[in-house]
Coordinates of C-alpha atoms in Angstrom, one line a residue:
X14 CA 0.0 0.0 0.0
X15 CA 1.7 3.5 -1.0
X16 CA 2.0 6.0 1.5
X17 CA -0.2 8.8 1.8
X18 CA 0.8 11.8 -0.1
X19 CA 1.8 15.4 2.2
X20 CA -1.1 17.5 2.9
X21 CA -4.1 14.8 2.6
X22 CA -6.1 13.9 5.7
X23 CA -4.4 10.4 5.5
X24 CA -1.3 11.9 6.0
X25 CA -2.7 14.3 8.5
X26 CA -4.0 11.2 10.4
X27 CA -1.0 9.2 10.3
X28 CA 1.3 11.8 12.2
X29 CA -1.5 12.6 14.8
X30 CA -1.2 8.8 15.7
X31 CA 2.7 8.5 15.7
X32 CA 3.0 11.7 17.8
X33 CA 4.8 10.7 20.8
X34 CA 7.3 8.3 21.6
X35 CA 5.9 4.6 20.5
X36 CA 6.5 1.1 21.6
X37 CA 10.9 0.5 20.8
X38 CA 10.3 -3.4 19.5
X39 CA 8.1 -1.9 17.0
X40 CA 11.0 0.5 15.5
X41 CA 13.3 -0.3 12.6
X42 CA 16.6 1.0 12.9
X43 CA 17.4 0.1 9.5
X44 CA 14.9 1.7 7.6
X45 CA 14.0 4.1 10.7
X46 CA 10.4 3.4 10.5
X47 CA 8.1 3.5 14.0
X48 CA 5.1 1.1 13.7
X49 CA 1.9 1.3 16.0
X50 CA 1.5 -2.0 16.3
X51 CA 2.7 -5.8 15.8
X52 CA 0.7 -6.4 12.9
X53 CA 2.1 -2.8 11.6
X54 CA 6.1 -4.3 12.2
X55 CA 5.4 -7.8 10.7
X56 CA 4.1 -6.2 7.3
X57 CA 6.8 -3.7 7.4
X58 CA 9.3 -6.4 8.2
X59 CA 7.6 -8.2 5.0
X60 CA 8.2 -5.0 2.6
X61 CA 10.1 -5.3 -0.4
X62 CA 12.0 -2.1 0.7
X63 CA 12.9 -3.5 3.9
X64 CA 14.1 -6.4 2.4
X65 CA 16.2 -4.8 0.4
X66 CA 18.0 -2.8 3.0
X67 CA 18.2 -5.8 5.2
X68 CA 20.1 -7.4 2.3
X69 CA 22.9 -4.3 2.2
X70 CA 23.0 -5.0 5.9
X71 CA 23.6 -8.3 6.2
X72 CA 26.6 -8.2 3.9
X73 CA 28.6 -6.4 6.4
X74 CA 26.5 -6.9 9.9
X75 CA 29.4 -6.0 11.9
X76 CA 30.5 -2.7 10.8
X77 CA 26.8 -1.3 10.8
X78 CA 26.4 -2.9 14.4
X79 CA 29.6 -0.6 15.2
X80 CA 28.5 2.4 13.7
X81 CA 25.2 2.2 15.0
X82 CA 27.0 1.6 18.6
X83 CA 29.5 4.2 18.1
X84 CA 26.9 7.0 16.8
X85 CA 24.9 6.2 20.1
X86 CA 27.9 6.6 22.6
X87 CA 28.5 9.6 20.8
X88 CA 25.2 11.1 21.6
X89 CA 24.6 10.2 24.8
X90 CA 27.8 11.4 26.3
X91 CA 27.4 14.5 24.5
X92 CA 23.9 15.2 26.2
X93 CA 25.2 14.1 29.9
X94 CA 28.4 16.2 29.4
X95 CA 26.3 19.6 28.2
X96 CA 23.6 18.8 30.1
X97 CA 24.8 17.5 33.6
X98 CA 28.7 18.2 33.2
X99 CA 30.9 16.2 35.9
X100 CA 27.4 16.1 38.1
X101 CA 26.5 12.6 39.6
X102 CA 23.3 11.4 38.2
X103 CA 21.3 8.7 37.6
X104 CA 21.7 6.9 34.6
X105 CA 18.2 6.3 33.6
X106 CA 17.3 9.9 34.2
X107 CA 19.6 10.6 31.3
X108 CA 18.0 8.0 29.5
X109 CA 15.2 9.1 30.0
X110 CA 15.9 12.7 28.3
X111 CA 17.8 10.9 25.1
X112 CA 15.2 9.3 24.1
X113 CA 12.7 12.5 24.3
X114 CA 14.2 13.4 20.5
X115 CA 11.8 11.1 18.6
X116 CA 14.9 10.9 15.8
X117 CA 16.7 9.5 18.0
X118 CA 19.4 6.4 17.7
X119 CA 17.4 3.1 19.5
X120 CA 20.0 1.0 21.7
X121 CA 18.1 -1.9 19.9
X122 CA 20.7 -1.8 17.3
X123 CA 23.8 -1.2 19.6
X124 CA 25.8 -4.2 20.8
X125 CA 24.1 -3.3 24.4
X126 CA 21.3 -4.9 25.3
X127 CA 20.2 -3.1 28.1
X128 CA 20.8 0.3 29.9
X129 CA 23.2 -1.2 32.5
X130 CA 25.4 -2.9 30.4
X131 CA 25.7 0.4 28.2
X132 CA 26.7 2.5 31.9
X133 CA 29.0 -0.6 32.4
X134 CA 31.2 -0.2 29.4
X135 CA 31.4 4.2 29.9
X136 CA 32.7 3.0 33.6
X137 CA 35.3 0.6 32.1
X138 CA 36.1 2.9 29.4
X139 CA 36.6 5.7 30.9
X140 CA 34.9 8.1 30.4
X141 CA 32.3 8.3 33.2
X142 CA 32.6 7.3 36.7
X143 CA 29.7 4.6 37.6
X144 CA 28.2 3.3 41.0
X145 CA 26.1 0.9 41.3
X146 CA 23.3 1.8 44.8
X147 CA 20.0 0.8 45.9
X148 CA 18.1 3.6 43.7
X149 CA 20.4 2.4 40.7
X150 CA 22.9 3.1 38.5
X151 CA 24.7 6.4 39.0
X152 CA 26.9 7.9 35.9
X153 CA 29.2 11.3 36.4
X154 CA 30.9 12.1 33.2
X155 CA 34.9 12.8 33.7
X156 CA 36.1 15.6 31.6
X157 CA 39.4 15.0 30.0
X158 CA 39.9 17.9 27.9
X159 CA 42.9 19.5 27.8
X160 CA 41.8 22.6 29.3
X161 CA 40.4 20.8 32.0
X162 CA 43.7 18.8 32.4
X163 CA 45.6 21.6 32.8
X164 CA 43.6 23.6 34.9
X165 CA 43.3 19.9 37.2
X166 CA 47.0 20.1 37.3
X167 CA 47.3 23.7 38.2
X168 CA 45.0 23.1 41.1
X169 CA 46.9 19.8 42.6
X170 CA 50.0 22.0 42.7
X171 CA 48.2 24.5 44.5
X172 CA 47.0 21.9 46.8
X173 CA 50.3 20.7 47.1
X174 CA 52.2 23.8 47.6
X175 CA 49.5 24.9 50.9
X176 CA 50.4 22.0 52.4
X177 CA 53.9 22.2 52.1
X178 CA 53.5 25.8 53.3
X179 CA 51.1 24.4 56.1
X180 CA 53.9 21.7 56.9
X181 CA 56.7 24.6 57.1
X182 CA 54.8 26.1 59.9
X183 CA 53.9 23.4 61.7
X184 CA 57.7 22.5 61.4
X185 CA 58.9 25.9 62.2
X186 CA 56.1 26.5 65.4
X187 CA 57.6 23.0 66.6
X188 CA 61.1 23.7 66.6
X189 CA 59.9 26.6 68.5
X190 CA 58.0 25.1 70.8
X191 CA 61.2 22.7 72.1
X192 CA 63.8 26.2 72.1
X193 CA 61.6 27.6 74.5
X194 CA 61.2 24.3 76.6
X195 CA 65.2 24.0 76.2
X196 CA 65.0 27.8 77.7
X197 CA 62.8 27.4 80.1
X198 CA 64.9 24.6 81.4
X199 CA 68.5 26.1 81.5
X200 CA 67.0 29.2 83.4
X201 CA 65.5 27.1 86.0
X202 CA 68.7 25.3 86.4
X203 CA 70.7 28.7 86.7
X204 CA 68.9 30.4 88.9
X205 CA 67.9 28.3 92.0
X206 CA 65.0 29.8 93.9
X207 CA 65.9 29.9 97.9
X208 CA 64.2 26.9 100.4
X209 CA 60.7 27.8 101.0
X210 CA 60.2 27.7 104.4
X211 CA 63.0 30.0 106.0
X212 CA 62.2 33.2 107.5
X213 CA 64.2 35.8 110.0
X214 CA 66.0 34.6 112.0
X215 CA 68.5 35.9 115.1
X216 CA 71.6 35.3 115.1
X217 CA 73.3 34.2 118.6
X218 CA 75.5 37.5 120.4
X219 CA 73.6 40.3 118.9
X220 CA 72.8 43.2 120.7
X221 CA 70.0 44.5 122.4
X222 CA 68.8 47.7 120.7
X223 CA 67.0 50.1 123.6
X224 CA 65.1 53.1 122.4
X225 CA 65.5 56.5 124.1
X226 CA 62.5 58.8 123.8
X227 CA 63.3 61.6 125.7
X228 CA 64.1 65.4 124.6
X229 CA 67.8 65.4 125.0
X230 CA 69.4 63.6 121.8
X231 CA 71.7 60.7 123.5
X232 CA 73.2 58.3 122.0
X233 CA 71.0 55.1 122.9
X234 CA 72.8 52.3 125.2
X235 CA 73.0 48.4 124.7
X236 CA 73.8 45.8 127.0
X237 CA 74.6 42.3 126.4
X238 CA 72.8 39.7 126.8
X239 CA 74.8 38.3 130.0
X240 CA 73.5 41.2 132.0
X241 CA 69.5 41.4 131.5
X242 CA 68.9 43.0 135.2
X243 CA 70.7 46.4 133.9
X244 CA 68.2 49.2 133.4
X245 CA 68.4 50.8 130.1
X246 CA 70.8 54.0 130.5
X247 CA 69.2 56.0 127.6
X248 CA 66.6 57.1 130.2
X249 CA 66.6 60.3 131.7
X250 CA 64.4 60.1 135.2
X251 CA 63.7 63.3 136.7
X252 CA 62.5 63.2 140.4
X253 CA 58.8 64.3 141.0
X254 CA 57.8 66.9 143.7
X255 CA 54.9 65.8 145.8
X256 CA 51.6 67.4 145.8
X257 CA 52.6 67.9 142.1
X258 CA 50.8 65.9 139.1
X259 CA 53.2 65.1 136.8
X260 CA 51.3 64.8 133.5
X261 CA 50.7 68.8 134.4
X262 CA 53.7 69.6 134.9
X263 CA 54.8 67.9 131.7
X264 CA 52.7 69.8 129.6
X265 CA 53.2 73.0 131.4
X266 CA 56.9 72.3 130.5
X267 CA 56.5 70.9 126.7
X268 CA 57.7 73.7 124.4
X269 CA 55.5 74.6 121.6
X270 CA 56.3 73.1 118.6
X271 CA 54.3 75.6 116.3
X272 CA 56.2 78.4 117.5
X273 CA 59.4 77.4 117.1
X274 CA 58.8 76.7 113.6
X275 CA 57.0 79.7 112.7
X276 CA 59.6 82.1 112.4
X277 CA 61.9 79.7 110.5
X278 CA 59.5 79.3 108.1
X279 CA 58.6 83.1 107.4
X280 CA 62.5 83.6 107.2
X281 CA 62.9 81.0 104.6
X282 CA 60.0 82.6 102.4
X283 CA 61.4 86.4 103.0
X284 CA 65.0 84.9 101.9
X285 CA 63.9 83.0 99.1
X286 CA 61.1 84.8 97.5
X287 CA 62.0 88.4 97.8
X288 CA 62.6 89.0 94.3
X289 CA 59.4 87.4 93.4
X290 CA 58.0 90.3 95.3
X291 CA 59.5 93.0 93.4
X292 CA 58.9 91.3 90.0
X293 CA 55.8 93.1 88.6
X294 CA 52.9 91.1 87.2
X295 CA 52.2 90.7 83.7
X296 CA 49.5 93.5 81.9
X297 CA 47.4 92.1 79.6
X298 CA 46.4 93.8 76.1
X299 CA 43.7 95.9 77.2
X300 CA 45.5 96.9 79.9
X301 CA 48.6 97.8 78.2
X302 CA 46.3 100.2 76.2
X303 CA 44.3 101.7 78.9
X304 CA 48.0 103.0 80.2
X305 CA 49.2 104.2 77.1
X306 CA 45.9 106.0 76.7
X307 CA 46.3 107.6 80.0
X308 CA 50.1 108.6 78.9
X309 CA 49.2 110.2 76.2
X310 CA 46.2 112.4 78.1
X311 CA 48.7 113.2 80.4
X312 CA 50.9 114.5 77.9
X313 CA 48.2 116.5 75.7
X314 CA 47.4 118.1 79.6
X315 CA 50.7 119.1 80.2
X316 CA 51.6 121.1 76.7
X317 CA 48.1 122.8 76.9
X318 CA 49.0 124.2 80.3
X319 CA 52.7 125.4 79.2
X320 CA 50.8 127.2 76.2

């Protein structure tokens, strides 16, 4: 039956049923036709036209199988590395978006089978990192470009420099660490710290030291130690008249200390600041001009009266 010319409602009909994505077993890669249905593969299968390209195929099965395989690698790393880059992803979820493209190459006429086998050979290859975990299998596409080689390398040796750097310090802040406990240690040993635990002490023989604290300035006495009855000769003892309180007495007696030490004080001022006396204080600017005013009144005064 001959197709259905462009523009009649036959044709019109036909591509409102194939629109959308149809069953893959019904597809033929070879004459990339999509049937509907089985019955619509078998009589396709039993065309003249696909018989003939079957024929071309099957001289050379191999090489097609490859090119077919080859063209399908092609396009599906291109759309994981533009679409997903080095992302981890799932490998059906890419899938899943090839296949979107209704022209697109089926993996029916790949040497893979199936999907996992396909994500199998990229991990063995090469060219994409694969994982196999409970959700599935997970692809992440490894960029070997040169550009991406070389900017790789230029991080590992920034990588590597830091932590040499980091390993310096560490290095240096250790060595000095252990001076200053090699310090620390060789002061300790040089200067040794006096027994805890000792205090004043008296030494044997010394001297008693008596305090005199009366008017007369004499030169206090001591005594040793083998005579402790002697009274202290520093003393002056005065006898006391009776009838007389002696506390009165004493203060009738004590000279006044504020008197004595007036006049030396007014004497050292008048000696020391006479010539601050005589040393006239500074004018300021207005006064300076209320005295020259004055001077020149003064001296208008006295011409007018000679006149």
């Amino acid at each position: 039956m001959p197709r259905a010319e462009v523009g009649t409602p036959k044709y019109l009909a036909n591509k409102m049923k194939s629109k959308g994505l149809q069953r893959l077993r019904w597809y033929c890669q070879v004459c990339e036709k999509q049937c509907r249905d089985e019955n619509g593969f078998k009589c396709h299968a039993q065309s003249e036209a696909h018989l003939r390209q079957m024929l071309v195929v099957g001289e050379n099965a191999g090489r097609h199988i490859a090119d077919f395989s080859s063209q399908f690698q092609h396009d599906f790393v291109q759309l994981l590395s533009r679409r997903y880059n080095t992302k981890r992803v799932r490998a059906n979820q890419v899938y899943q978006e090839f296949i979107q493209d209704k022209n697109h190459l089926h993996m029916n006429a790949t040497r893979w089978v199936t999907l996992t086998e396909f994500a199998k050979h990229l991990g063995r290859s090469g060219i994409a990192r694969v994982d196999e975990t409970e959700k599935g299998w997970f692809i992440a596409w490894i960029d070997s470009s040169p550009k991406a080689l070389a900017k790789q390398e230029a991080s590992i040796k920034k990588d590597r420099a830091t932590r040499d750097d980091e390993q310096r310090e560490r290095t240096l802040i250790a060595e000095q660490i252990e001076r200053a406990k090699l310090e620390k240690d060789g002061s300790d040993d040089g200067s040794a710290s006096p027994p805890a635990g000792e205090g004043l002490k008296r030494e044997e023989g010394a001297e008693k030291v008596v305090l005199s604290f009366s008017a007369k300035s004499a030169k206090p006495a001591t005594t040793s130690d083998t005579t402790p009855t002697a009274a202290p000769t520093g003393l002056k003892l005065t006898a006391v008249k009776p009838g007389v309180n002696p506390l009165k007495a004493s203060l009738l007696k004590r000279p006044n200390v504020f008197k004595s030490a007036a006049p030396v004080k007014s004497e050292s001022l008048e000696g020391g600041g006479g010539n601050e006396r005589k040393r006239p204080a500074p004018m300021s600017a207005a006064e300076r001009l209320i005295m020259e005013e004055q001077e020149r009144k003064r001296r208008r005064m006295d011409r007018e009266s000679v006149a």
